[in-house]
mmCIF file of C-alpha atoms and ligand atoms in Angstrom:
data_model
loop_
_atom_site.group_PDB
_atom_site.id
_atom_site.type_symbol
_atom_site.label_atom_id
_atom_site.label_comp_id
_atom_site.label_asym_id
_atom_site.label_seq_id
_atom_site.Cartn_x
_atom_site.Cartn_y
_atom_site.Cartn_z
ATOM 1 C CA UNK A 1 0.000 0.000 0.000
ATOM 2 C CA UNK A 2 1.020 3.307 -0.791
ATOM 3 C CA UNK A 3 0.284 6.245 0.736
ATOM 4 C CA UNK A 4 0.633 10.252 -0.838
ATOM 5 C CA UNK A 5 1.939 12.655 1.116
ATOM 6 C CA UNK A 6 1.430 15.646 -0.802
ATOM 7 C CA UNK A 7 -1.035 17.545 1.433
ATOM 8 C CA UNK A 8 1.779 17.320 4.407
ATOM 9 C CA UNK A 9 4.985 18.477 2.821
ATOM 10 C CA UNK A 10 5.754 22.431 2.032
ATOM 11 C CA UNK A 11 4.966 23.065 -1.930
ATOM 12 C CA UNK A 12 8.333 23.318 -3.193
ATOM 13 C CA UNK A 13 9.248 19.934 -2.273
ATOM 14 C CA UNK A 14 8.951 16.436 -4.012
ATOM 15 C CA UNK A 15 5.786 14.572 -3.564
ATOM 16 C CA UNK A 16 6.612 11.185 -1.555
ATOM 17 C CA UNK A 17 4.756 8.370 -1.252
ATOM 18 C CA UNK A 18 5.797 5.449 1.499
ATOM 19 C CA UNK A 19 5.278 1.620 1.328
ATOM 20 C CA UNK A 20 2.674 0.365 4.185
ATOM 21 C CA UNK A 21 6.131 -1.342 6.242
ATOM 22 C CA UNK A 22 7.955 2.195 6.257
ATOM 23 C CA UNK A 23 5.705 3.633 8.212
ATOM 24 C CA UNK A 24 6.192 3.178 12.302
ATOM 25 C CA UNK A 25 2.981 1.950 13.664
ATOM 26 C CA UNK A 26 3.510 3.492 16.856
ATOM 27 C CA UNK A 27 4.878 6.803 17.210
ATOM 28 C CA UNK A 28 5.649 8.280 20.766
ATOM 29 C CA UNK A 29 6.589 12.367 21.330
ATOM 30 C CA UNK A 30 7.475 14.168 23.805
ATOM 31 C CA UNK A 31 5.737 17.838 23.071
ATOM 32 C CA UNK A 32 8.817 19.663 24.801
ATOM 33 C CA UNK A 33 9.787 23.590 24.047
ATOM 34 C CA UNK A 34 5.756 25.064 24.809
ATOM 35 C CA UNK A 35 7.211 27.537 27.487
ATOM 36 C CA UNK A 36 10.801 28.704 25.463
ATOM 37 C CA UNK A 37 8.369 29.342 22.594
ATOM 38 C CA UNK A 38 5.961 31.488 24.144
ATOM 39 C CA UNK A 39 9.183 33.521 26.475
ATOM 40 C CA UNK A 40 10.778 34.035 22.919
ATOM 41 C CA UNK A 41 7.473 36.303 22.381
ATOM 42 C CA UNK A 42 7.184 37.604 25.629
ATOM 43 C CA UNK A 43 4.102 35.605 26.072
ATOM 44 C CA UNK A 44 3.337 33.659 29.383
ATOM 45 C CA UNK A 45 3.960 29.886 29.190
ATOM 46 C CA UNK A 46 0.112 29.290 29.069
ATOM 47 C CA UNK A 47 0.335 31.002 25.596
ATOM 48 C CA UNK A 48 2.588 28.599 24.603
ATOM 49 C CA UNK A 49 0.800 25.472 25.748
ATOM 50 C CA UNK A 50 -2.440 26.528 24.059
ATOM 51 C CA UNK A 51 -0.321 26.752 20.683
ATOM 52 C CA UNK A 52 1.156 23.375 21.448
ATOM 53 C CA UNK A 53 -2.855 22.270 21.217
ATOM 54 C CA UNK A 54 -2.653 23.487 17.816
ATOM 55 C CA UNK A 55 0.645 21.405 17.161
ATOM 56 C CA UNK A 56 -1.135 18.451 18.525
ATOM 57 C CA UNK A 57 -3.952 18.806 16.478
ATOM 58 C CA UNK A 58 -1.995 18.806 13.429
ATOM 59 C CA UNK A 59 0.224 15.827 14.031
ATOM 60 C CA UNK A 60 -3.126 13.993 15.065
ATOM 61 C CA UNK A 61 -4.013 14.623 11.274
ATOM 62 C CA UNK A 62 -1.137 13.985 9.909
ATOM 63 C CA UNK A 63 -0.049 10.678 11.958
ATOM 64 C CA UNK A 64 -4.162 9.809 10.936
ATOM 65 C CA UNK A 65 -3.164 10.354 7.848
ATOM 66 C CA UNK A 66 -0.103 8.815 7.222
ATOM 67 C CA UNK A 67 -1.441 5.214 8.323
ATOM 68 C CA UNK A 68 -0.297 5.291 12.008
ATOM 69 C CA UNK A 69 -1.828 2.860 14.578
ATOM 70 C CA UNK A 70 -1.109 4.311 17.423
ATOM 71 C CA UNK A 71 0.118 7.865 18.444
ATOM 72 C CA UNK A 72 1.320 8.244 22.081
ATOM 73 C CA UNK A 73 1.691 11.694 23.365
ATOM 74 C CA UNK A 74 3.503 13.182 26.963
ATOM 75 C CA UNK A 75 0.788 15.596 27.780
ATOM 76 C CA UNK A 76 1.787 15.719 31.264
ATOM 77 C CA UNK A 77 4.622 14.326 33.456
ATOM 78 C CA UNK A 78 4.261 13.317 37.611
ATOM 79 C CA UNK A 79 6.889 15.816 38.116
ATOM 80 C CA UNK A 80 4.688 18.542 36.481
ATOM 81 C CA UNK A 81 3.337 18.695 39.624
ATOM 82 C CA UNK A 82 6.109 20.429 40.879
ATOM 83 C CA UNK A 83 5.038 23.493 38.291
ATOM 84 C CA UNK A 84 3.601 27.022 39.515
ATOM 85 C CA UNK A 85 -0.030 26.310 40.649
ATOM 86 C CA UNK A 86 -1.371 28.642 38.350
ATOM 87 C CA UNK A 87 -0.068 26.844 35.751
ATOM 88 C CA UNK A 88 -1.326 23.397 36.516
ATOM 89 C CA UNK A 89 -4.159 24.388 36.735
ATOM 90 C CA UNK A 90 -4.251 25.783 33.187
ATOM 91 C CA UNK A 91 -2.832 22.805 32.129
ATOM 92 C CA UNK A 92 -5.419 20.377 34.031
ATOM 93 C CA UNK A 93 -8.665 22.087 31.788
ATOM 94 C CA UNK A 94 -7.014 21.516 28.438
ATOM 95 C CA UNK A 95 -7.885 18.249 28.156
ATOM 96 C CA UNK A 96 -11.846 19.766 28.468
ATOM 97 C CA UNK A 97 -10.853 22.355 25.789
ATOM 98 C CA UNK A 98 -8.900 19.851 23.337
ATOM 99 C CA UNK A 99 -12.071 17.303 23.271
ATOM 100 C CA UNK A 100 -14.510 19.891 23.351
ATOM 101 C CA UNK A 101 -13.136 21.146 20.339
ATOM 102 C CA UNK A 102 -11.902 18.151 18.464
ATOM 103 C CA UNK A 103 -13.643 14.961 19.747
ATOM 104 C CA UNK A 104 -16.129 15.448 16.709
ATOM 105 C CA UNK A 105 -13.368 15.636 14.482
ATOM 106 C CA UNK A 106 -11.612 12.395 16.080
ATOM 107 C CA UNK A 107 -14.939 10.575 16.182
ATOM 108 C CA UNK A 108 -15.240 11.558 11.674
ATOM 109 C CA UNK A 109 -11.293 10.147 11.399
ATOM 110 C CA UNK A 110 -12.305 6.713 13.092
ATOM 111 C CA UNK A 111 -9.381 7.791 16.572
ATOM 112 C CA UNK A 112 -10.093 5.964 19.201
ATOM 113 C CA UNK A 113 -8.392 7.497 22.656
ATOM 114 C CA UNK A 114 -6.967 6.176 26.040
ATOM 115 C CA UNK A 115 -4.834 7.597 28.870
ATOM 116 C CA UNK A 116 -1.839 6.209 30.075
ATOM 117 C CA UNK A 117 -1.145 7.203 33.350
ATOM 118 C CA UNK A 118 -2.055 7.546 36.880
ATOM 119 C CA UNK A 119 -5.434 8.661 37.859
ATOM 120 C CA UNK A 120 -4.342 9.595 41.191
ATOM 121 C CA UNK A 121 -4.443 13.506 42.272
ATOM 122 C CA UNK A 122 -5.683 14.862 38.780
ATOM 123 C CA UNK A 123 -8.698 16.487 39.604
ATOM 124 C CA UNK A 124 -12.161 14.854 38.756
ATOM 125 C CA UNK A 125 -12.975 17.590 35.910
ATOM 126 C CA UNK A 126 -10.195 16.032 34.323
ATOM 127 C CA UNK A 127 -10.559 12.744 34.361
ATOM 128 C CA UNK A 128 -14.113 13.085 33.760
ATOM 129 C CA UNK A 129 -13.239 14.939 30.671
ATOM 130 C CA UNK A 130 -10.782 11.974 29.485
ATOM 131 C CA UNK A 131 -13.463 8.878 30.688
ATOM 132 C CA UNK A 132 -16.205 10.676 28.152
ATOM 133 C CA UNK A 133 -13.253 10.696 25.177
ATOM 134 C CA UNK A 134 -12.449 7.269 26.115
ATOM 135 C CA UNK A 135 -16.355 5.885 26.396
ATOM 136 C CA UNK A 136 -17.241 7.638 23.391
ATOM 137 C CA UNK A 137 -14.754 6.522 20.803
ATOM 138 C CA UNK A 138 -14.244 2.974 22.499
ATOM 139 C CA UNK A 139 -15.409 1.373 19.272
ATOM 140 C CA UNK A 140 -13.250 3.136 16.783
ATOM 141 C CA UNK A 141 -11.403 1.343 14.591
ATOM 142 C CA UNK A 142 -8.844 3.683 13.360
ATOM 143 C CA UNK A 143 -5.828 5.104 14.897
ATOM 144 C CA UNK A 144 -5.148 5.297 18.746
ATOM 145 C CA UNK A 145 -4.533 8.292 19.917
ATOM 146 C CA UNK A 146 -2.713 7.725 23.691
ATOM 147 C CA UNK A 147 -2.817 10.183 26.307
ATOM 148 C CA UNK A 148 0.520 10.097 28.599
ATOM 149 C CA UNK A 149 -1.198 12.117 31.048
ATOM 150 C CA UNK A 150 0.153 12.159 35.086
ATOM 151 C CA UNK A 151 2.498 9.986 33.811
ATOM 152 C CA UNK A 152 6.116 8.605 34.836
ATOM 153 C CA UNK A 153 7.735 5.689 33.749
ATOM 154 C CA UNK A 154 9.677 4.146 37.099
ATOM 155 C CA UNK A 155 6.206 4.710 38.964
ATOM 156 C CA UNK A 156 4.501 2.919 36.126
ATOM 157 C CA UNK A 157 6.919 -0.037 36.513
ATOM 158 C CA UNK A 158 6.836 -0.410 40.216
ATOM 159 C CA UNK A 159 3.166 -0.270 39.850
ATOM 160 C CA UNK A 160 3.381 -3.173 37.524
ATOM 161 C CA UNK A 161 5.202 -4.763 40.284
ATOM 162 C CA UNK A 162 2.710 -4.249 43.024
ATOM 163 C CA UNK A 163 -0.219 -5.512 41.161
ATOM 164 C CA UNK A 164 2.097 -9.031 39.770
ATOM 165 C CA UNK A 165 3.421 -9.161 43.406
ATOM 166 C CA UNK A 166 0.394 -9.264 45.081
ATOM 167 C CA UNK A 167 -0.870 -11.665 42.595
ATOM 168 C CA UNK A 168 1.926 -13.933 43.558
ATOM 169 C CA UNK A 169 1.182 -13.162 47.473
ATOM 170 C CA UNK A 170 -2.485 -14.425 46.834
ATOM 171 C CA UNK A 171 -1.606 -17.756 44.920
ATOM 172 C CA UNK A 172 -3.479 -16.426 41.662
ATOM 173 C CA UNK A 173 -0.136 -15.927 39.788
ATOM 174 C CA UNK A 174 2.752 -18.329 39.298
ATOM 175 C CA UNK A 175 6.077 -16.499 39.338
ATOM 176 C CA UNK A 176 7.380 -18.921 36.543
ATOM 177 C CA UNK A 177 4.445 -17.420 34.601
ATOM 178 C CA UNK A 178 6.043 -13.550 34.496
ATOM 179 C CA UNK A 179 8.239 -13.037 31.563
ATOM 180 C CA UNK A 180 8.386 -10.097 29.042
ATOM 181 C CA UNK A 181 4.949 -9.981 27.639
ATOM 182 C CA UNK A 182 2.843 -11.212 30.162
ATOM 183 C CA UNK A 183 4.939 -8.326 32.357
ATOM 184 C CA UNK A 184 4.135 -5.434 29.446
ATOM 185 C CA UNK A 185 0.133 -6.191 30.407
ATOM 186 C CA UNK A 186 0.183 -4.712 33.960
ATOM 187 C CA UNK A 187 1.446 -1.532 32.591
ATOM 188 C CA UNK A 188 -0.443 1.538 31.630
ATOM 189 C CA UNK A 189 0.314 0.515 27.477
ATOM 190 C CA UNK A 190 -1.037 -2.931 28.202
ATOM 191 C CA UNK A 191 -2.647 -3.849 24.937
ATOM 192 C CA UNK A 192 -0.198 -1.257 22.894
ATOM 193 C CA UNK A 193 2.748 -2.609 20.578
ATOM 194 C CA UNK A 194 5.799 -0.947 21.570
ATOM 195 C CA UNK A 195 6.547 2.434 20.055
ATOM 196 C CA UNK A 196 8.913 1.952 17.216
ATOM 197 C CA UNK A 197 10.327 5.726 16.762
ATOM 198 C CA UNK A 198 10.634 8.281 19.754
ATOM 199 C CA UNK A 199 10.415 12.004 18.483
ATOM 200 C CA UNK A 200 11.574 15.043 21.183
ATOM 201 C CA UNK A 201 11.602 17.928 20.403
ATOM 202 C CA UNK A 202 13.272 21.373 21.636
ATOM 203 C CA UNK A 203 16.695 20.611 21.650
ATOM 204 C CA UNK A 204 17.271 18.070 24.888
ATOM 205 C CA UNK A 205 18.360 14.905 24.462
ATOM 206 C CA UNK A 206 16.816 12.748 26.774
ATOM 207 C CA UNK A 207 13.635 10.393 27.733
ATOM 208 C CA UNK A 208 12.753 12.011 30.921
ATOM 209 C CA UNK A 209 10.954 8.984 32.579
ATOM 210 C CA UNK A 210 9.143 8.214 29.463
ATOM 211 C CA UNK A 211 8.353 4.890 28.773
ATOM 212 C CA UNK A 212 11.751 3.599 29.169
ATOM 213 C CA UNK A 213 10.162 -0.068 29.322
ATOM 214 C CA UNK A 214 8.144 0.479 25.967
ATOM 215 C CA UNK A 215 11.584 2.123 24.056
ATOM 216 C CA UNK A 216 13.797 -0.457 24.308
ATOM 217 C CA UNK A 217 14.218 -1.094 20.926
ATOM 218 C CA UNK A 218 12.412 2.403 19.121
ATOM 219 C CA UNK A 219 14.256 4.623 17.148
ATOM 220 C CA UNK A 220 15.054 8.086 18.623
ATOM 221 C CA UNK A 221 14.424 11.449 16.852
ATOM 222 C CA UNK A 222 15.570 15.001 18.386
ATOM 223 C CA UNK A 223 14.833 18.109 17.120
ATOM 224 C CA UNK A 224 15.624 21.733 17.899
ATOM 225 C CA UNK A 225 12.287 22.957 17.000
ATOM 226 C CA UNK A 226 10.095 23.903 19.895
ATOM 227 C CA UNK A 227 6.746 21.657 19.961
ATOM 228 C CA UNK A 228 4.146 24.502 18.718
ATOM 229 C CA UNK A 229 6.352 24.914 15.702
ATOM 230 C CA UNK A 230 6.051 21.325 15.002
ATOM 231 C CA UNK A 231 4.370 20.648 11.339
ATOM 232 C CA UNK A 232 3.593 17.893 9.230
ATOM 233 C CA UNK A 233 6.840 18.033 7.675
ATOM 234 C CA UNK A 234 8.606 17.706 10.881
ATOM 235 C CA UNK A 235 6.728 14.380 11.199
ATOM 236 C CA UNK A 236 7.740 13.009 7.907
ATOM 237 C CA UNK A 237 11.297 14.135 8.391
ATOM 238 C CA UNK A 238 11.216 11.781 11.482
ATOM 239 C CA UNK A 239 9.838 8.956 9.321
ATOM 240 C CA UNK A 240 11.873 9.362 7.146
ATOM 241 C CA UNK A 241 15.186 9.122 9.657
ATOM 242 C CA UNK A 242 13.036 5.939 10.855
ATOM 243 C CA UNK A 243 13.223 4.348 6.920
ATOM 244 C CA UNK A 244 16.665 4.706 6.487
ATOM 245 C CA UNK A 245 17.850 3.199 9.681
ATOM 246 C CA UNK A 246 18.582 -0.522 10.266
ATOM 247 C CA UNK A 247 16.042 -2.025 12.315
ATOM 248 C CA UNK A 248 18.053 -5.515 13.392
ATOM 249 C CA UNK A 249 17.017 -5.878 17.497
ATOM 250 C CA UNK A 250 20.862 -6.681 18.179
ATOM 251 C CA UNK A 251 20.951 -9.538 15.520
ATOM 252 C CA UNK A 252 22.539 -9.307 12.065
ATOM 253 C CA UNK A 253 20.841 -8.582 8.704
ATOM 254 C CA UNK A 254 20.951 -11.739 6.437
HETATM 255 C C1 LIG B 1 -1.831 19.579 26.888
HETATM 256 C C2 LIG B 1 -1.154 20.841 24.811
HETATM 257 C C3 LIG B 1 -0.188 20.074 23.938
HETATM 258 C C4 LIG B 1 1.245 20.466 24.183
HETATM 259 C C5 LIG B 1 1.832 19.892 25.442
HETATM 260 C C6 LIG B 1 1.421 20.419 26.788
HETATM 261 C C7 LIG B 1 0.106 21.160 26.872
HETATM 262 C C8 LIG B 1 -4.120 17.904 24.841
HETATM 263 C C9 LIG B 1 -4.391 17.304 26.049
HETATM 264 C C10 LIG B 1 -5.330 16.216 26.295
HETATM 265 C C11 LIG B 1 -5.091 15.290 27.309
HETATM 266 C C12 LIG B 1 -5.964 14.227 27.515
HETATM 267 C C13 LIG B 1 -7.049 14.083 26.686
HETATM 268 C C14 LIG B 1 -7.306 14.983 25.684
HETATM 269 C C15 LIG B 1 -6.448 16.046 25.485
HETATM 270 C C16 LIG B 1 -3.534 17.922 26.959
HETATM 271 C C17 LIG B 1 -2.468 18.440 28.915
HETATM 272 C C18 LIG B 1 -1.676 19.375 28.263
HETATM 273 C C19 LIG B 1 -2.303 18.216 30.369
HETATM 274 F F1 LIG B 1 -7.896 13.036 26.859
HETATM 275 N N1 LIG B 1 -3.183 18.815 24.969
HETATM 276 N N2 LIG B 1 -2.801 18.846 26.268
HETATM 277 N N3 LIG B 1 -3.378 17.710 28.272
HETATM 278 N N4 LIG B 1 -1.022 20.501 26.225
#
């Protein structure tokens, strides 16, 4: 299968079309750089998260678009927390704003979304927002679209832990039983392939306690542009990166 990709790329450039297998099925990003964008305006950081909503709406088209399965996005981190008040709470209604805006638009393109995270301390308007997203385009067939929302990776793992261990405590779960994939179900992307391509952008160079279970093997893209400059283009660029690399999961290509 082929798929154009005229409509995302700038108009000078070639037209490109990619074969079905070229294409990641899951892409992760961390939406990093919403605050140095909006201080590079003299706007306050709020500014610059609302424009990363309009970044995240277009790489929800464009991953849509482009044949994705699943798109997972860090929408907020447990250490967030540790952000001005004020802010938090600006950051805790978006997820109200994004769906009440776009969750007829997700429900036309077939998206069906889910949180991965912890539920614990975001406030019920929030999660009441998410639960309605979640219930309402539960039987969509097309891509995901995955929430990383009050989410950190080591307190996702040791979750994982709790729930196996106490399994194990009440006789219900044979330790011989745990291995790899039955261990990848008691996390928050149970269900979820692993992401195969990683993109951050904003100039660091790091996964910040994001799914370091889930990236073992993924492909890693950095950018220096900040996330509410992130286009369409930016997204095939990283796809492209993704193509040309050697995929071999530490064996040797025959
Ligand atoms: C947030 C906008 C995108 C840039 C990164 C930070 C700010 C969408 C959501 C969202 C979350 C759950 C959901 C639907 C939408 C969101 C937060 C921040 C906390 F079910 N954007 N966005 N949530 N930003």
């Amino acid at each position: 299968m082929l798929f154009a990709l005229r409509r995302l790329l700038p108009k000078k450039k070639l037209p490109k079309t990619f074969h079905r297998h070229e294409i990641p099925r899951h892409v992760a990003i961390i939406m990093d750089g919403n605050g140095r964008w909006a201080a590079e305006r003299g706007l306050p950081r709020t500014a610059g998260h609302y424009a990363g909503m309009g970044a995240l709406r277009r790489t929800i088209r464009a991953a849509s678009d482009l044949g994705i399965d699943v798109l997972t996005v860090f929408a907020f981190s447990t250490e967030n927390w540790k952000r001005p008040q004020e802010e938090v709470d600006f950051l805790m209604r978006l997820p109200q704003e994004f769906l009440e805006t776009d969750l007829p638009e997700l429900m036309e393109k077939n998206v069906q979304v889910r949180m991965s995270g912890s539920r614990e301390g975001l406030p019920v308007h929030t999660l009441q927002a998410v639960d309605t997203a979640i219930k309402k385009t539960k039987n969509n067939t097309g891509m995901i679209l995955n929430f990383a929302l009050n989410y950190g990776s080591r307190a996702e793992i040791v979750t994982a832990v709790r729930k196996i261990t106490t399994l194990v405590a009440e006789g219900k779960l044979d330790p011989h039983d745990i291995d790899e994939k039955s261990f990848s179900q008691y996390l928050y992307t149970a269900g979820l392939p692993d992401p195969d391509l990683l993109i951050r952008c904003s100039g660091e160079i790091r996964l910040s306690n994001f799914l370091l279970w889930q990236l073992a093997y993924a492909e890693l893209w950095f950018t220096d542009v900040y996330w509410p400059d992130f286009k369409g283009e930016h997204l095939l660029a990283a796809i492209e990166a993704f193509r040309k690399r050697d995929r071999r999961y530490g064996g040797i290509k025959l």
